[in-house]
Coordinates of C-alpha atoms in Angstrom, one line a residue:
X1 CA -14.3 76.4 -60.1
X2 CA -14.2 74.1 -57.2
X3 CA -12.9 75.6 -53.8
X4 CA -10.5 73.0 -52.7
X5 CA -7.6 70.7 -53.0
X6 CA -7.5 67.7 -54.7
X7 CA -5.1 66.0 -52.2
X8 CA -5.5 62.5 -53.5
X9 CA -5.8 60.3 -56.8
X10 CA -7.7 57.2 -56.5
X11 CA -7.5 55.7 -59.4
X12 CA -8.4 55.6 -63.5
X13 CA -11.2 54.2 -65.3
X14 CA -10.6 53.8 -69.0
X15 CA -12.6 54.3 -72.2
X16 CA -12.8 51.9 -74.9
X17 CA -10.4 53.9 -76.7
X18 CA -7.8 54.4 -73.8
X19 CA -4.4 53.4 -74.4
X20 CA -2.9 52.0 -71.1
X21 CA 0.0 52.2 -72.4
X22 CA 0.5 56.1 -72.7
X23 CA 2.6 58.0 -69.8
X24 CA 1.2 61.4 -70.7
X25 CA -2.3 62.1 -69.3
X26 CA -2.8 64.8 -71.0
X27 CA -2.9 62.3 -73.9
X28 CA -5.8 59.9 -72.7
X29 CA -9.5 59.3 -72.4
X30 CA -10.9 58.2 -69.4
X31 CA -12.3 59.1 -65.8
X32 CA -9.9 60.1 -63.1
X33 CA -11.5 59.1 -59.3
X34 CA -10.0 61.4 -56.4
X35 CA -10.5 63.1 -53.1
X36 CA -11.1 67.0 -52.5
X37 CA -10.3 68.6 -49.2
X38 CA -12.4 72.2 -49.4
X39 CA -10.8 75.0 -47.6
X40 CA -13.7 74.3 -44.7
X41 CA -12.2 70.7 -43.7
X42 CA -14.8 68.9 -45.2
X43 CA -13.4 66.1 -47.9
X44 CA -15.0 64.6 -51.1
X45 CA -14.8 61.8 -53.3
X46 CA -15.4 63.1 -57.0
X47 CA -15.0 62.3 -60.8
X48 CA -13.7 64.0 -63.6
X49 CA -13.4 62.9 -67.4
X50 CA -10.5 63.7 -69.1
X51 CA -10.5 63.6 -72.7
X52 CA -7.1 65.1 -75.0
X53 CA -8.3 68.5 -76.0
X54 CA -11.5 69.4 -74.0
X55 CA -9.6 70.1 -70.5
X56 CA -10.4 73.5 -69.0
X57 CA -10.7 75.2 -65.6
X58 CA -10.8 72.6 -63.0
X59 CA -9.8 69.8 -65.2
X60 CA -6.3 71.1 -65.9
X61 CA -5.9 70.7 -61.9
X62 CA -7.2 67.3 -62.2
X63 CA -5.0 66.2 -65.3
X64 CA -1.9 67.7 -63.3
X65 CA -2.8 65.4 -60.2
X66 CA -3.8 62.5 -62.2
X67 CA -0.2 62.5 -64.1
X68 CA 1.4 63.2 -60.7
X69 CA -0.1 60.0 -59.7
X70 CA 1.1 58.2 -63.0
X71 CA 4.3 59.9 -62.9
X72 CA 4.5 58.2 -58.9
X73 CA 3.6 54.2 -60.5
X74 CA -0.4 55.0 -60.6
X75 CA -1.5 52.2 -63.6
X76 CA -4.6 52.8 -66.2
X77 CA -5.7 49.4 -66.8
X78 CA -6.7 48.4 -70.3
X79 CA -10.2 49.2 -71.0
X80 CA -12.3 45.3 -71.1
X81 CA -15.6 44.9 -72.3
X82 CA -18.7 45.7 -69.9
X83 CA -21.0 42.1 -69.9
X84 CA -24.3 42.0 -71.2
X85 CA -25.5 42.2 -67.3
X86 CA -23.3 44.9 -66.8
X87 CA -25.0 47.0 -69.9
X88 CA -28.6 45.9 -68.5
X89 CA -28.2 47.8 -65.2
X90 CA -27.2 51.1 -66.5
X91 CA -29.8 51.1 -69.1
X92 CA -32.0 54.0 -68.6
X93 CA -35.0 53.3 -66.4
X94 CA -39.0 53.7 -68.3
X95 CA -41.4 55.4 -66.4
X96 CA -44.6 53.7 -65.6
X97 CA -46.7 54.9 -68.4
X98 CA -43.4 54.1 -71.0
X99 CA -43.7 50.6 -69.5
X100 CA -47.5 49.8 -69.6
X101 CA -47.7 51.6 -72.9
X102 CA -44.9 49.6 -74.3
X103 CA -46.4 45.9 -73.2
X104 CA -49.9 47.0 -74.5
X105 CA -48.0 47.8 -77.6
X106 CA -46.2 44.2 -77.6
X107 CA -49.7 42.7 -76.8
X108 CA -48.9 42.1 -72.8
X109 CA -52.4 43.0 -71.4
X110 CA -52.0 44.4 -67.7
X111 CA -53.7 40.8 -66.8
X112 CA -51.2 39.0 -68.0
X113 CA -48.8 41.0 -65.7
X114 CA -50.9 40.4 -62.8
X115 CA -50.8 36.3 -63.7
X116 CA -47.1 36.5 -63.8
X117 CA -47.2 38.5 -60.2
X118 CA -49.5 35.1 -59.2
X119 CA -47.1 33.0 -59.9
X120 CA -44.1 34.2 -57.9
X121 CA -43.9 31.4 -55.2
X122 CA -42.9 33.6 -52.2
X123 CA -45.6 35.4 -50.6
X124 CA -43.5 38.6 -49.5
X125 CA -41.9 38.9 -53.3
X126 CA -45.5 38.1 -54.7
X127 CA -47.0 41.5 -52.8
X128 CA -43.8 43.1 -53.4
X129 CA -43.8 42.8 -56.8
X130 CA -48.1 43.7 -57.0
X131 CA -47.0 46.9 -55.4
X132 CA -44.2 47.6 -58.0
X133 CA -46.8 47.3 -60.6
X134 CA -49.2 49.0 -59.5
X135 CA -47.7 51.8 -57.7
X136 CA -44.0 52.3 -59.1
X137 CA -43.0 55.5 -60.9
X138 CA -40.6 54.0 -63.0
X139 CA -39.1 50.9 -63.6
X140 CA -35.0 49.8 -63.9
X141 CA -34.2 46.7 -66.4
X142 CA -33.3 44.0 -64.3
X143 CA -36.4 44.9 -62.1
X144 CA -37.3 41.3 -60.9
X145 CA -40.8 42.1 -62.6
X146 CA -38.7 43.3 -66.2
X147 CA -37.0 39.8 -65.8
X148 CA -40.0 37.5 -65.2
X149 CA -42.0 39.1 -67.7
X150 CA -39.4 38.5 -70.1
X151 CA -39.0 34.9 -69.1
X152 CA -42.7 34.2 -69.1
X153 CA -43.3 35.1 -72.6
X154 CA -40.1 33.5 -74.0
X155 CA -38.1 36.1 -74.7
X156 CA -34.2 36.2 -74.7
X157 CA -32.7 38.7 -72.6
X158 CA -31.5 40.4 -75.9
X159 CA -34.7 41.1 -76.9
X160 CA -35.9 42.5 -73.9
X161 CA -32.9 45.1 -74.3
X162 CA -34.1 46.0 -77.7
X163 CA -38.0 46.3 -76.3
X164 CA -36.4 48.2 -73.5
X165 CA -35.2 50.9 -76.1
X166 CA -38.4 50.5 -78.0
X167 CA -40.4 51.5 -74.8
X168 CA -38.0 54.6 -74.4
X169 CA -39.3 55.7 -77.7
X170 CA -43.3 55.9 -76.0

Protein backbone atom coordinates (compact mmCIF):
# COMPACT_ATOMS: atom_id res chain seq x y z
CA UNK A 1 0.00 0.00 0.00
CA UNK A 2 1.12 3.42 -0.90
CA UNK A 3 2.69 5.55 2.03
CA UNK A 4 0.93 8.74 1.50
CA UNK A 5 -1.98 11.09 1.10
CA UNK A 6 -3.83 11.51 -1.70
CA UNK A 7 -4.44 15.29 -1.09
CA UNK A 8 -5.91 16.12 -4.49
CA UNK A 9 -8.19 14.81 -7.38
CA UNK A 10 -7.35 15.96 -10.76
CA UNK A 11 -9.68 14.78 -12.71
CA UNK A 12 -11.64 11.58 -14.51
CA UNK A 13 -10.99 9.87 -17.63
CA UNK A 14 -13.88 7.67 -18.83
CA UNK A 15 -14.28 4.24 -20.50
CA UNK A 16 -16.39 3.62 -23.27
CA UNK A 17 -18.84 2.18 -21.04
CA UNK A 18 -18.76 5.08 -18.38
CA UNK A 19 -21.91 6.65 -17.56
CA UNK A 20 -21.35 10.40 -16.92
CA UNK A 21 -24.24 10.60 -15.57
CA UNK A 22 -23.81 8.40 -12.35
CA UNK A 23 -23.13 10.30 -8.80
CA UNK A 24 -21.85 7.16 -7.11
CA UNK A 25 -18.21 6.30 -7.96
CA UNK A 26 -18.26 3.37 -6.56
CA UNK A 27 -20.53 2.65 -9.56
CA UNK A 28 -18.23 3.66 -12.65
CA UNK A 29 -15.44 2.65 -14.97
CA UNK A 30 -12.86 4.83 -15.61
CA UNK A 31 -9.30 6.35 -14.46
CA UNK A 32 -9.17 8.75 -11.58
CA UNK A 33 -5.83 11.33 -12.06
CA UNK A 34 -4.59 12.77 -8.56
CA UNK A 35 -1.71 13.98 -6.52
CA UNK A 36 0.08 11.99 -3.50
CA UNK A 37 1.94 13.81 -0.77
CA UNK A 38 4.20 10.81 0.89
CA UNK A 39 4.87 11.18 4.52
CA UNK A 40 8.62 12.42 3.37
CA UNK A 41 7.27 15.77 1.63
CA UNK A 42 7.76 14.59 -1.65
CA UNK A 43 4.38 14.77 -4.00
CA UNK A 44 3.19 12.67 -6.96
CA UNK A 45 0.99 12.70 -9.79
CA UNK A 46 -0.54 9.10 -10.23
CA UNK A 47 -3.42 6.99 -11.77
CA UNK A 48 -5.69 4.56 -10.72
CA UNK A 49 -8.60 2.60 -12.57
CA UNK A 50 -11.63 2.14 -10.90
CA UNK A 51 -13.79 -0.41 -12.10
CA UNK A 52 -17.41 -1.44 -9.80
CA UNK A 53 -16.34 -4.53 -8.04
CA UNK A 54 -12.50 -4.93 -8.39
CA UNK A 55 -11.55 -2.04 -5.76
CA UNK A 56 -9.12 -3.15 -3.08
CA UNK A 57 -6.44 -1.79 -0.75
CA UNK A 58 -5.37 1.42 -2.11
CA UNK A 59 -8.16 1.91 -4.50
CA UNK A 60 -10.88 2.11 -1.82
CA UNK A 61 -8.76 5.36 -0.70
CA UNK A 62 -8.83 6.51 -4.22
CA UNK A 63 -12.67 5.78 -4.90
CA UNK A 64 -13.35 7.74 -1.49
CA UNK A 65 -11.28 10.84 -2.75
CA UNK A 66 -12.52 10.58 -6.28
CA UNK A 67 -16.39 10.72 -4.96
CA UNK A 68 -15.28 13.46 -2.46
CA UNK A 69 -14.37 15.34 -5.52
CA UNK A 70 -17.70 14.44 -7.40
CA UNK A 71 -19.66 14.97 -4.30
CA UNK A 72 -17.67 18.81 -4.31
CA UNK A 73 -18.97 19.48 -8.48
CA UNK A 74 -15.89 17.27 -9.96
CA UNK A 75 -17.63 16.30 -13.65
CA UNK A 76 -16.82 12.80 -15.57
CA UNK A 77 -17.19 13.76 -19.01
CA UNK A 78 -18.94 11.38 -21.47
CA UNK A 79 -16.55 8.95 -22.85
CA UNK A 80 -15.96 10.16 -27.10
CA UNK A 81 -14.36 8.15 -29.51
CA UNK A 82 -10.38 8.14 -29.78
CA UNK A 83 -9.59 9.16 -33.85
CA UNK A 84 -7.96 6.90 -36.02
CA UNK A 85 -4.59 9.02 -35.27
CA UNK A 86 -5.22 8.79 -31.85
CA UNK A 87 -5.35 4.74 -31.99
CA UNK A 88 -2.12 4.85 -34.31
CA UNK A 89 0.11 6.34 -31.57
CA UNK A 90 -0.67 3.94 -28.85
CA UNK A 91 -0.34 1.03 -30.98
CA UNK A 92 2.32 -1.11 -29.69
CA UNK A 93 5.71 -0.50 -31.12
CA UNK A 94 7.64 -3.66 -33.52
CA UNK A 95 10.95 -4.31 -32.84
CA UNK A 96 13.42 -4.11 -35.62
CA UNK A 97 13.52 -7.67 -36.60
CA UNK A 98 9.29 -7.76 -36.37
CA UNK A 99 9.61 -4.80 -38.81
CA UNK A 100 12.14 -6.06 -41.47
CA UNK A 101 10.69 -9.46 -41.14
CA UNK A 102 7.23 -8.17 -41.68
CA UNK A 103 8.14 -6.01 -45.10
CA UNK A 104 10.19 -8.98 -46.42
CA UNK A 105 7.03 -10.92 -45.80
CA UNK A 106 4.84 -8.12 -47.72
CA UNK A 107 7.60 -8.22 -50.42
CA UNK A 108 9.26 -4.68 -49.33
CA UNK A 109 12.99 -5.66 -49.93
CA UNK A 110 15.35 -3.63 -47.55
CA UNK A 111 16.26 -1.67 -51.00
CA UNK A 112 13.29 -0.49 -51.48
CA UNK A 113 13.38 1.05 -47.98
CA UNK A 114 16.60 2.58 -48.63
CA UNK A 115 14.99 4.27 -52.09
CA UNK A 116 12.22 5.65 -50.06
CA UNK A 117 15.04 7.08 -47.37
CA UNK A 118 16.52 8.67 -50.99
CA UNK A 119 13.78 10.36 -51.63
CA UNK A 120 13.15 12.45 -48.49
CA UNK A 121 13.92 16.00 -49.80
CA UNK A 122 15.58 17.34 -46.54
CA UNK A 123 19.10 16.37 -46.02
CA UNK A 124 18.99 16.28 -42.02
CA UNK A 125 15.50 14.02 -42.12
CA UNK A 126 17.11 11.98 -45.13
CA UNK A 127 20.23 10.81 -42.55
CA UNK A 128 17.86 10.82 -39.84
CA UNK A 129 15.70 8.57 -41.10
CA UNK A 130 19.04 6.11 -42.72
CA UNK A 131 19.97 5.93 -39.14
CA UNK A 132 16.41 4.91 -37.86
CA UNK A 133 16.63 2.04 -40.31
CA UNK A 134 19.48 0.93 -39.86
CA UNK A 135 20.21 1.27 -36.28
CA UNK A 136 16.73 1.58 -34.39
CA UNK A 137 15.65 -1.10 -31.95
CA UNK A 138 12.19 -0.76 -32.54
CA UNK A 139 10.00 1.16 -34.33
CA UNK A 140 6.37 3.30 -33.19
CA UNK A 141 3.54 3.55 -36.03
CA UNK A 142 3.47 6.98 -37.01
CA UNK A 143 7.43 6.70 -37.25
CA UNK A 144 7.93 9.25 -40.21
CA UNK A 145 9.69 6.04 -41.94
CA UNK A 146 6.17 3.70 -40.96
CA UNK A 147 4.31 6.64 -42.72
CA UNK A 148 6.30 7.09 -46.00
CA UNK A 149 6.64 3.55 -46.53
CA UNK A 150 3.04 3.24 -46.36
CA UNK A 151 2.47 6.12 -48.73
CA UNK A 152 5.09 4.98 -51.12
CA UNK A 153 3.58 1.72 -51.84
CA UNK A 154 -0.03 2.96 -51.92
CA UNK A 155 -1.35 1.82 -49.00
CA UNK A 156 -4.20 3.41 -46.87
CA UNK A 157 -3.40 4.11 -43.49
CA UNK A 158 -5.91 1.38 -42.49
CA UNK A 159 -4.04 -1.12 -44.00
CA UNK A 160 -0.88 -0.23 -42.49
CA UNK A 161 -2.75 -0.64 -38.99
CA UNK A 162 -3.79 -4.17 -39.95
CA UNK A 163 0.04 -4.89 -41.35
CA UNK A 164 1.05 -3.33 -38.11
CA UNK A 165 -0.74 -6.22 -36.15
CA UNK A 166 0.32 -8.65 -38.74
CA UNK A 167 4.07 -7.71 -38.02
CA UNK A 168 3.30 -8.14 -34.17
CA UNK A 169 2.50 -11.72 -34.96
CA UNK A 170 6.56 -12.27 -36.43
Amino acid sequence: MINGTITKVLGFDPYYETDAAERNISKITGIVRYVVEYTNGATEELVTTLRPGENFGWSIKVMQAAQAWLNAGGVIPEWVQPTPEEIRAFMPTLTARQFRHGLLNTNTLPSEVDAIIAEIEHEFEREAARIDWEHANEFERLHPLVVAWGSRLGYTPEVVDDLWEYFRTI
